[in-house]
Coordinates of C-alpha atoms in Angstrom, one line a residue:
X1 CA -52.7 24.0 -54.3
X2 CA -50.2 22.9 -51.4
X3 CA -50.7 19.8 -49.9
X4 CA -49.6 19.2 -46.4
X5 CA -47.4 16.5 -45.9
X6 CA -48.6 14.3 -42.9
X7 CA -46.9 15.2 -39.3
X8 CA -44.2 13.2 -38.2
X9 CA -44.8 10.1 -35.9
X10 CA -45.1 11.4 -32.7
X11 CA -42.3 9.8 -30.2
X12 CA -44.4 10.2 -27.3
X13 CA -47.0 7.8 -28.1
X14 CA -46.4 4.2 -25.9
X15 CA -48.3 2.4 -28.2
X16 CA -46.0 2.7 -31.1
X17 CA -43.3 0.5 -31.8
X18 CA -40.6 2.7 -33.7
X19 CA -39.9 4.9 -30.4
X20 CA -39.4 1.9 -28.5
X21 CA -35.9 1.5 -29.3
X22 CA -34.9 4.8 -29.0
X23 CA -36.6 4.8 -25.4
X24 CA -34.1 1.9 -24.8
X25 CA -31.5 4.1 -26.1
X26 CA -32.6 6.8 -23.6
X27 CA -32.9 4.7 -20.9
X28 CA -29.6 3.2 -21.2
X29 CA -28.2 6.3 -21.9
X30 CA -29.8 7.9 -18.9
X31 CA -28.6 5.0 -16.7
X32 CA -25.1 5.7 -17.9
X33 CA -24.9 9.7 -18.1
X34 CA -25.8 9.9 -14.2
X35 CA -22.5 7.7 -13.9
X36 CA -20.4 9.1 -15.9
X37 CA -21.8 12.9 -14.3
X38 CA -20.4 11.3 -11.0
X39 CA -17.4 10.1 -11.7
X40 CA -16.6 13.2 -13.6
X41 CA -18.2 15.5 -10.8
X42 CA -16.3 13.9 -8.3
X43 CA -12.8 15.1 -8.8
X44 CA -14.3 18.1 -10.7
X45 CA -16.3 20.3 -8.4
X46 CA -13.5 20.6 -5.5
X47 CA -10.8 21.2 -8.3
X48 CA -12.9 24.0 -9.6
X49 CA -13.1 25.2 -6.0
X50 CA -9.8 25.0 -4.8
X51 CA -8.5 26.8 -8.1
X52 CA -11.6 29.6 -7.1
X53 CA -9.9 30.1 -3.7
X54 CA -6.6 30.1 -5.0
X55 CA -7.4 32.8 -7.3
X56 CA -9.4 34.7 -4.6
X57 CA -6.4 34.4 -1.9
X58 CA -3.9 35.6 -4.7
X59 CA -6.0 38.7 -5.4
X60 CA -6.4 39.4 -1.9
X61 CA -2.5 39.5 -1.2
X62 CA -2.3 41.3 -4.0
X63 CA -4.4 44.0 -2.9
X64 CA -3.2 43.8 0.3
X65 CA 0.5 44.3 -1.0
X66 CA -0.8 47.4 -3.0
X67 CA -2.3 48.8 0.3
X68 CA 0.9 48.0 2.6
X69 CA 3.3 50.0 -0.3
X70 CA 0.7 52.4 -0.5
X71 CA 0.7 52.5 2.8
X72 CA 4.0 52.7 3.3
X73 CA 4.9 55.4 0.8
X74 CA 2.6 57.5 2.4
X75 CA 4.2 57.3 6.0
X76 CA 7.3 57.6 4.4
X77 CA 6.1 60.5 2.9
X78 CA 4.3 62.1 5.9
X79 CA 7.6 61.5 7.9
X80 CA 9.9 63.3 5.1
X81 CA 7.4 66.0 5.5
X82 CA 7.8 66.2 9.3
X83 CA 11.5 66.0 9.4
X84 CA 11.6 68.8 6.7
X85 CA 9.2 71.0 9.0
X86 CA 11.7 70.8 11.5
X87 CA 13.1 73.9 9.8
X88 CA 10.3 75.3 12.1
X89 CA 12.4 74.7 15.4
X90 CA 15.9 75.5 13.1
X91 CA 17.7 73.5 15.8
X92 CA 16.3 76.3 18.4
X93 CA 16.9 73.8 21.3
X94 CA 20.7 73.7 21.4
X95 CA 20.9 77.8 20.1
X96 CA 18.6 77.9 23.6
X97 CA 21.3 76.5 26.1
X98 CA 23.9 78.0 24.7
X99 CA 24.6 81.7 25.1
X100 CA 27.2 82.4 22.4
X101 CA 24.6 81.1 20.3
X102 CA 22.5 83.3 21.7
X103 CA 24.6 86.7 21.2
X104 CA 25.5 85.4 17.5
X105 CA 21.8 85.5 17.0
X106 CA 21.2 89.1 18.0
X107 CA 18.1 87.5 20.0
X108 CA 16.3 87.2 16.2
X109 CA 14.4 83.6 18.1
X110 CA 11.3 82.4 18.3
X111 CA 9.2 82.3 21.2
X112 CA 10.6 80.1 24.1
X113 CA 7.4 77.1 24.0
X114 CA 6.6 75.2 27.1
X115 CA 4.1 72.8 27.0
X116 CA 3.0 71.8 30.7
X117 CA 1.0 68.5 31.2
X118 CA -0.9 68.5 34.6
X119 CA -1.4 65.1 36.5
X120 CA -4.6 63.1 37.5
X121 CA -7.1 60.9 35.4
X122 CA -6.6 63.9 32.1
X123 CA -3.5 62.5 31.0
X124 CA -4.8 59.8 28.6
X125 CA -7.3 62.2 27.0
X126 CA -4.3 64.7 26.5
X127 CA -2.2 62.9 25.0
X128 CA -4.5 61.5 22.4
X129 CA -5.5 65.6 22.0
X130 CA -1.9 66.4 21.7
X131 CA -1.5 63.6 18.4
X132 CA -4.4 64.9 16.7
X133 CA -2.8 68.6 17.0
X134 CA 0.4 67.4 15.9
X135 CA -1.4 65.7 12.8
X136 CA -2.9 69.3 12.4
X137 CA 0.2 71.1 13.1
X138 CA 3.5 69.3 11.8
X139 CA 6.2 70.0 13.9
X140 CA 4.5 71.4 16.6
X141 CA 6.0 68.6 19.4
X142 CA 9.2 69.1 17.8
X143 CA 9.3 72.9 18.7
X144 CA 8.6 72.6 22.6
X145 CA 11.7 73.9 24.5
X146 CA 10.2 72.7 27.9
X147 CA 8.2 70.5 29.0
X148 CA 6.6 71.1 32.7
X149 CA 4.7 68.3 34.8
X150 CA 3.4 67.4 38.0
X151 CA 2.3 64.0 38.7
X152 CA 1.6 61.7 36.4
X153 CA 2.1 64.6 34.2
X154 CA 5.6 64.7 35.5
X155 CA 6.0 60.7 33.9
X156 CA 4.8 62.2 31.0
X157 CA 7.3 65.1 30.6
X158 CA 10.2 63.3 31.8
X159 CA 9.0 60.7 28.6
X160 CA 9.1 62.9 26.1
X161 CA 12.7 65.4 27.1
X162 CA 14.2 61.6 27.4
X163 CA 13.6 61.0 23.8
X164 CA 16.4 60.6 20.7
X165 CA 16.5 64.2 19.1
X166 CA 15.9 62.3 15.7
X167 CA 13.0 60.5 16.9
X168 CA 9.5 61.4 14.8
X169 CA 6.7 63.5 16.2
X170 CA 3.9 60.9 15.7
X171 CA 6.3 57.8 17.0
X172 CA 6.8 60.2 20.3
X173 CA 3.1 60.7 21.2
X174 CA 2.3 56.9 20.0
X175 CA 5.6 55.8 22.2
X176 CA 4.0 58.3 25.2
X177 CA 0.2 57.0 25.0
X178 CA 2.0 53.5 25.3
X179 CA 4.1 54.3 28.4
X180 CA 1.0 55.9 29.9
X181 CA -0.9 52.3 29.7
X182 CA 2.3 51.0 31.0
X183 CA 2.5 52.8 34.3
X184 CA -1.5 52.0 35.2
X185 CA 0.0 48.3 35.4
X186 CA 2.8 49.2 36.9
X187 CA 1.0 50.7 39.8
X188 CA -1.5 48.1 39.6
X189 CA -1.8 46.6 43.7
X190 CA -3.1 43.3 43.1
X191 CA -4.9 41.5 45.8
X192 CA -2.1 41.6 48.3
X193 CA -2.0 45.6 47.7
X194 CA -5.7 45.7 48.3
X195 CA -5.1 43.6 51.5
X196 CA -2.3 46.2 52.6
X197 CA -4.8 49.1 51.5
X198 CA -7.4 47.8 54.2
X199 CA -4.7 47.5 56.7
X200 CA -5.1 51.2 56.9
X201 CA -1.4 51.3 57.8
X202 CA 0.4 50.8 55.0
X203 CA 0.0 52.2 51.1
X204 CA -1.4 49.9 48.6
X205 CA 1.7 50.0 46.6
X206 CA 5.1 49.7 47.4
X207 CA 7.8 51.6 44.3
X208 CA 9.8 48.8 43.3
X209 CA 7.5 48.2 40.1
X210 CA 7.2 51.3 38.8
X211 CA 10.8 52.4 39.3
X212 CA 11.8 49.6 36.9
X213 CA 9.6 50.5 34.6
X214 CA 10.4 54.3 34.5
X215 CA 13.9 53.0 34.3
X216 CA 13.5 50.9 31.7
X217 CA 11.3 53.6 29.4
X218 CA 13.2 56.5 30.4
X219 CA 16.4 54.6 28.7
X220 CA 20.0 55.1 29.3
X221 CA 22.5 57.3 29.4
X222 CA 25.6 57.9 27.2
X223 CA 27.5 56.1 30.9
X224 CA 24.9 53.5 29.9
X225 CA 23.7 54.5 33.5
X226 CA 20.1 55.0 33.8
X227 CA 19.2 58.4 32.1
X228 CA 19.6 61.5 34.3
X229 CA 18.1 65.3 34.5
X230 CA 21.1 66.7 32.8
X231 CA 21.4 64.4 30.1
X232 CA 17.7 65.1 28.9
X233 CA 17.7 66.7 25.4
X234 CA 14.8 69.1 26.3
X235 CA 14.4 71.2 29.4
X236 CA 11.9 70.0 32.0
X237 CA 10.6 71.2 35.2
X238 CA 8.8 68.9 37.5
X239 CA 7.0 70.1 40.8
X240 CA 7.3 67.8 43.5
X241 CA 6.0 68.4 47.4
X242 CA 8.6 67.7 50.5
X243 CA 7.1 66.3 53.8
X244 CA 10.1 66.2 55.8
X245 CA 14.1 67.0 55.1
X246 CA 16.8 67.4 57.8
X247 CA 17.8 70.8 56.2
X248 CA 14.8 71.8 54.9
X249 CA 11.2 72.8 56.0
X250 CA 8.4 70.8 54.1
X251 CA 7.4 72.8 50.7
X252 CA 7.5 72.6 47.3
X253 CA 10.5 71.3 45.2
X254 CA 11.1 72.1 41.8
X255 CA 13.1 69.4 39.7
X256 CA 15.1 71.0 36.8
X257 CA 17.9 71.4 34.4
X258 CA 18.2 74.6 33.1
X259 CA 21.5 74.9 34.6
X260 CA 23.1 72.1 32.5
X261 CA 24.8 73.7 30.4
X262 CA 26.4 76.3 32.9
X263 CA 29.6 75.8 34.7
X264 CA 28.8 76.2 38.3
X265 CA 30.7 78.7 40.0
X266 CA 29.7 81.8 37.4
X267 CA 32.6 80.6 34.8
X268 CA 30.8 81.5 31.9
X269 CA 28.7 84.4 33.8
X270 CA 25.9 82.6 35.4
X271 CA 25.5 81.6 39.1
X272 CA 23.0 79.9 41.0
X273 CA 22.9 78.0 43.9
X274 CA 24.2 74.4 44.1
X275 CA 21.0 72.8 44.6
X276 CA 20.0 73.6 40.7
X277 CA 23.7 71.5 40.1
X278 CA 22.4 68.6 42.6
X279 CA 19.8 68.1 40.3
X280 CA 21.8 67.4 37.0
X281 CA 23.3 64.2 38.5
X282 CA 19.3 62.5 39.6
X283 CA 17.9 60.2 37.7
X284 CA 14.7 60.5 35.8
X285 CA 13.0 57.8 37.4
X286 CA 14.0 58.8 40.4
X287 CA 12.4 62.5 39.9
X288 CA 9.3 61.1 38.2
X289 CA 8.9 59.1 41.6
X290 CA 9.4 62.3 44.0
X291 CA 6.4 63.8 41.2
X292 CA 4.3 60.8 41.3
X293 CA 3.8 59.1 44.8
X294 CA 0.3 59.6 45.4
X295 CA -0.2 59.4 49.4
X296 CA -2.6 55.6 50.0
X297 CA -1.5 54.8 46.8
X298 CA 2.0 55.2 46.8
X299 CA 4.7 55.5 49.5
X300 CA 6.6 58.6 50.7
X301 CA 9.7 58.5 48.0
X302 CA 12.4 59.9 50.3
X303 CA 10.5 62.5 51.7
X304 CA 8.5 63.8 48.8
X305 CA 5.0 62.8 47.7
X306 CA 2.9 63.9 44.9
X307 CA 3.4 67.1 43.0
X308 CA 0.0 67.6 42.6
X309 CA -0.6 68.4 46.4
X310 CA 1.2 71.4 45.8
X311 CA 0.2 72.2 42.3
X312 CA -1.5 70.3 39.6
X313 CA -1.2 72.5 37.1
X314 CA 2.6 73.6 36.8
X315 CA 2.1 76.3 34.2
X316 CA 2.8 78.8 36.7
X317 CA 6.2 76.7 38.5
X318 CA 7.2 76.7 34.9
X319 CA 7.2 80.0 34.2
X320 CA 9.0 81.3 37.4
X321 CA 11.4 78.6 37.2
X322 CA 12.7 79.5 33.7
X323 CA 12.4 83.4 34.7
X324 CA 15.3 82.5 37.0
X325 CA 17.8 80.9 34.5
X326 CA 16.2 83.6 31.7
X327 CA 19.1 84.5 30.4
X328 CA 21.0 81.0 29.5
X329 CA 17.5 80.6 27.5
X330 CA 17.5 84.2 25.5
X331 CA 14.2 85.1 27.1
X332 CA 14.4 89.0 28.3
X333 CA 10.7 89.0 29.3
X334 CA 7.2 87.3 29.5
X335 CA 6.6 88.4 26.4
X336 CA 9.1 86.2 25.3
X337 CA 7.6 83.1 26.5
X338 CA 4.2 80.8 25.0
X339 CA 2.6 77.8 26.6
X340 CA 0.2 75.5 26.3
X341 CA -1.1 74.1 29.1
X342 CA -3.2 70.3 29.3
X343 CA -5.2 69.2 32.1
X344 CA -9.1 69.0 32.8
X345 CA -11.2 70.8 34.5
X346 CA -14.0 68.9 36.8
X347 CA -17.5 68.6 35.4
X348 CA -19.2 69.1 38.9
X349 CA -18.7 68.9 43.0
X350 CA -19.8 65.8 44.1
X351 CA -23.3 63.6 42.4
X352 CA -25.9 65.3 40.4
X353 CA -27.9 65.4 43.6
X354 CA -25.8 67.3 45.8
X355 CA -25.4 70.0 43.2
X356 CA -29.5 70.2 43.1
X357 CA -28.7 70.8 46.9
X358 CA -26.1 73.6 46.0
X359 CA -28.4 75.6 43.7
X360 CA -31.7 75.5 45.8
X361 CA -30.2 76.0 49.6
X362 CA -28.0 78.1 51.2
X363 CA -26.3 76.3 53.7
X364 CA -25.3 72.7 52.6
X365 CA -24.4 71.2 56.0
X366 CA -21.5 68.4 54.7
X367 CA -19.5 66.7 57.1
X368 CA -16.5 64.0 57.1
X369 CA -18.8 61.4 55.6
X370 CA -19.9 63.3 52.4
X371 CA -16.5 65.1 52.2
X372 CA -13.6 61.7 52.8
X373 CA -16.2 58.8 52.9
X374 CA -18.8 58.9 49.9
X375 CA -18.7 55.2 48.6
X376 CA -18.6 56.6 44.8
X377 CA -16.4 59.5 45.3
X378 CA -14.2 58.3 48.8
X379 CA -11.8 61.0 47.8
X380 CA -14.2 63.8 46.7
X381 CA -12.3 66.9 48.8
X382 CA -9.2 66.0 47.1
X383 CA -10.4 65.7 44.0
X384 CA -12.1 69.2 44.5
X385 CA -9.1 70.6 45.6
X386 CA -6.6 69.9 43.3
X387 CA -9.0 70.8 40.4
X388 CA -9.9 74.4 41.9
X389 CA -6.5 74.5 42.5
X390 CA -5.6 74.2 38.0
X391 CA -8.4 76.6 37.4
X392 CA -6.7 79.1 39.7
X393 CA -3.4 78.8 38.3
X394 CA -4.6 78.5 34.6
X395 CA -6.0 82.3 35.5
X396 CA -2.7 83.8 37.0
X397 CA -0.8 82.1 33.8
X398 CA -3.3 84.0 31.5
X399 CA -2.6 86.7 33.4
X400 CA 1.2 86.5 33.1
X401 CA 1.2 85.7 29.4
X402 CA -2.1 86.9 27.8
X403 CA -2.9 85.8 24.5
X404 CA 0.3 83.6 24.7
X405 CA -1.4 81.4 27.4
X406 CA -4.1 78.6 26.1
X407 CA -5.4 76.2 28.8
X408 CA -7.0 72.7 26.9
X409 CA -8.7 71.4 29.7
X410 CA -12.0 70.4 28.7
X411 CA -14.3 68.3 31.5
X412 CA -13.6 64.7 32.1
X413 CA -16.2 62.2 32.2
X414 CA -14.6 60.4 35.3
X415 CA -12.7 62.6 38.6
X416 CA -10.0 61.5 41.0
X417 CA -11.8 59.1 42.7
X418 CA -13.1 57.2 40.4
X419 CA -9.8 56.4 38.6
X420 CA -8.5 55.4 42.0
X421 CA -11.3 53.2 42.4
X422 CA -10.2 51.8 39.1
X423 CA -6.8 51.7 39.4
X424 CA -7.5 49.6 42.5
X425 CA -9.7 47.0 41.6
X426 CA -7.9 46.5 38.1
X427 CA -10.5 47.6 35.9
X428 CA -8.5 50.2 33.6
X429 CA -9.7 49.4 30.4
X430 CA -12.2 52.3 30.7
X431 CA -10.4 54.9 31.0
X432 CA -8.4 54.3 28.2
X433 CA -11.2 54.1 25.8
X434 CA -13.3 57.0 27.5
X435 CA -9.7 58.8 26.3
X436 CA -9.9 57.4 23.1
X437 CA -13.7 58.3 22.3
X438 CA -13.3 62.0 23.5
X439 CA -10.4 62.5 21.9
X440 CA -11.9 61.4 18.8
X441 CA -15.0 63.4 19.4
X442 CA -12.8 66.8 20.2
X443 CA -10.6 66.3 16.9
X444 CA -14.0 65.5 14.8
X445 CA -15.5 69.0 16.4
X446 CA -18.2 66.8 18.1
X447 CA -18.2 67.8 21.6
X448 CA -20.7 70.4 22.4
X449 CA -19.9 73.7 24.1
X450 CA -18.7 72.6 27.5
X451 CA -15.6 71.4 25.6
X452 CA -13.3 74.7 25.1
X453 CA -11.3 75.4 23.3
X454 CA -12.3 73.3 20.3
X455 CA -9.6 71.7 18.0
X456 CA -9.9 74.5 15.3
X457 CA -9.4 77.3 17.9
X458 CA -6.7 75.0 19.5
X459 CA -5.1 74.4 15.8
X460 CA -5.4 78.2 15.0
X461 CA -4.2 79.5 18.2
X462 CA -0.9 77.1 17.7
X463 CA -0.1 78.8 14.2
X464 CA -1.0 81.9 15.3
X465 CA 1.0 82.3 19.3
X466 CA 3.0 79.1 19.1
X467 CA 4.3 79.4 15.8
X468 CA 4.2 83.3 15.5
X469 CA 2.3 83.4 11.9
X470 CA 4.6 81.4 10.2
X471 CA 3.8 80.8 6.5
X472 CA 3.0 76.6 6.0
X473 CA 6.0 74.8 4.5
X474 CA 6.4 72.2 1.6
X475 CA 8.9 69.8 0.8
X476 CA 10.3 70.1 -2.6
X477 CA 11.2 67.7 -5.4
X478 CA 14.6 68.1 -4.6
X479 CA 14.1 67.2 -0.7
X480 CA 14.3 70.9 0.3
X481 CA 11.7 72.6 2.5
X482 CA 10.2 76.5 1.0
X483 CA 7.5 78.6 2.1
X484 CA 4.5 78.7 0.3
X485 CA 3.0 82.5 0.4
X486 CA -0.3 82.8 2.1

């Protein structure tokens, strides 16, 4: 039989006096850990902290390091890739203003590529449209023999011919969408504009801003003179509109430099007339002004205004222009010749309300106040003008060049007027996001059906006209560039 042995004094019991010392023991202790926990805490807690953070701030710049090499390899990467598809355009652009090139080539080119930019309030949207097909279609910007404009179009063409040959696709339309920010500040009146605006005698702008500026971002010459016409590395033609010359009748005025590389007088077999040599020796800015100069906004530029007046859409200036100097280019025909042509096409005539009116009467009986003095659309016959005017020539293009003609000139949120309404009270920030949301929404194949073509037909069309079925390229290990079979 087990006996028990008798539990073990319980400490807890106040009563008894063995626990009592230990109590003391505890108490003392207890008044002395809290101390020591403090004085050790103290110092502690912050240390452990800091030495937390540290470690936390390290890793961060370490991952942020591994990102910016990654990031870095693969734009290095990307651009050794676009420099390589270059092989694309084969150095087409001097073999196409030279024509002993051109006989040594037994006319075995490509396709001579225009890409016309129209003016008004689609030139941010384009330009961000024109990236993402770049992105799509290496090389693509690189190719374009000619670049066409009209307006603020023209600022844009003039932009991109004025660039370093060696200068990379992407930097060019980044570099473009930048300068196109630039020149809404640049024509920004101010309050003293606005003043001069409601004058109703003067224009709210006078050109000594924005020439600077297209002087400045237009660059220099070899002469270290600002850049001219004839020392552009692309070929451009800009459309301009003459109000008054003392030799000339008002009309249109094409700005080009397709002859730069002839010697006038018919030396080397080609003549034309001296006013295509006049043009070799203008400056860009100066030409981009003669485009640009929006009447109320701008001042007459020596005679010319706004290119746009005359025809928005240059697709059509462009193609008769180069027609004339055809055979300095190696183009025989139309079928010789593919363009793309940017711009927008307007939504609607006038506010949702009047276009109720235009469905369910007849007769709409407008006068000068609907027409010139609507508070939310002051410049609404303009506006409706110039826009019927790109549709119309967008046709006669397709006519002209079939399947070798694609207009991108989806709808625009905002028309004329409201970006001048914009433009004048300062608040631009808009339409430079309204660009940047459509753009995004066109490239993602977001935009519903209004929006035509879409970026995949866009895309295909370029591989299939612009780049004539050529198989994709690679680069290879040894920095070569092959075709990879389809």
């Amino acid at each position: 039989m087990v006996s028990r042995k008798p539990r073990a004094s319980a400490p807890s019991k106040p009563s008894d006096p063995p626990p009592s010392k230990p109590a003391k023991r505890t108490k003392a202790a207890a008044s002395k850990r809290p101390a020591k926990s403090t004085k050790a805490a103290a110092p502690k807690k912050p240390a452990k902290r800091a030495k937390a953070a540290a470690s936390t701030k390290a890793a961060g710049r370490t991952i942020a390091e591994a990102l910016s090499a990654t990031e870095d390899a693969a734009r290095a990467g990307d651009r050794a890739l676009r420099r390589a598809l270059r092989a694309r355009s084969g150095g087409r652009h001097q073999a196409r203003i030279q024509p002993s090139s051109l006989q040594a080539s037994g006319g075995d080119l490509a396709p001579y590529r225009i890409l016309s930019l129209d003016g008004g309030p689609a030139t941010p949207s384009y330009l961000r449209y024109l990236r993402a097909l770049e992105v799509s279609q290496p090389g693509f910007l690189d190719s374009v023999d000619m670049f066409a404009g009209a307006s603020d179009g023209a600022w844009a063409a003039l932009f991109f011919a004025s660039r370093p040959p060696d200068t990379d696709p992407l930097d060019m339309i980044d570099a473009a969408i930048a300068f196109n920010e630039g020149t809404v500040d640049a024509i920004q009146p101010g309050l003293v504009g606005l003043l001069r605006l409601a004058s109703g005698f003067w224009s709210a702008t006078d050109n000594t801003a924005a020439l600077d500026y297209l002087t400045s971002q237009y660059g220099d010459g070899p002469e270290g003179k600002p850049i001219t016409l004839g020392e552009l590395q692309r070929d451009v033609v800009i459309v301009s509109f003459r109000v008054r010359s003392r030799t000339a009748k008002p009309g249109a005025r094409f700005y080009h430099n397709l002859a730069r590389n002839l010697v006038q007088g018919g030396e080397a077999g080609w003549t034309f007339n001296d006013v295509a040599y006049a043009n070799l020796g203008m400056s860009a800015a100066e030409v981009a002004l003669r485009s640009g100069s929006f009447p109320v906004m701008m001042p007459i530029r020596d005679g010319f205004v706004d290119g746009g007046l005359f025809a928005n859409n240059p697709a059509v200036c462009a193609i008769a222009q180069l027609l004339e100097f055809r055979e300095s280019r190696g183009v025989t025909g139309l079928d010789d010749i593919v363009m793309l042509s940017c711009g927008a096409d307007q939504a609607m005539t006038g506010s949702a309300s009047a276009n109720q009116r235009f469905f369910s009467e007849k007769d709409v009986s407008w006068g000068w106040a609907q027409w010139l003095a609507t508070p939310w659309s002051p410049m609404l016959l303009m506006d409706t003008v110039i826009s019927a005017g790109g549709k119309g020539i967008a046709y006669q293009a397709h006519q002209l060049l079939g399947e070798r003609f694609l207009r991108l000139a989806p709808p625009l949120p905002i028309g004329m007027s409201e970006e001048m309404l914009r433009l004048l009270t300062g608040f631009t920030a808009k339409l430079f996001e309204l660009a940047d949301e459509q753009a995004a929404s066109w490239s993602g194949g977001q935009l519903g059906l209004d929006y035509r073509p879409n970026f995949y037909r866009t895309s295909q069309w370029l591989e299939q006209q612009w780049f004539c079925n050529e198989a994709p390229v690679r680069v290879t290990n040894e920095g070569g560039v092959e075709r990879v079979a389809s």
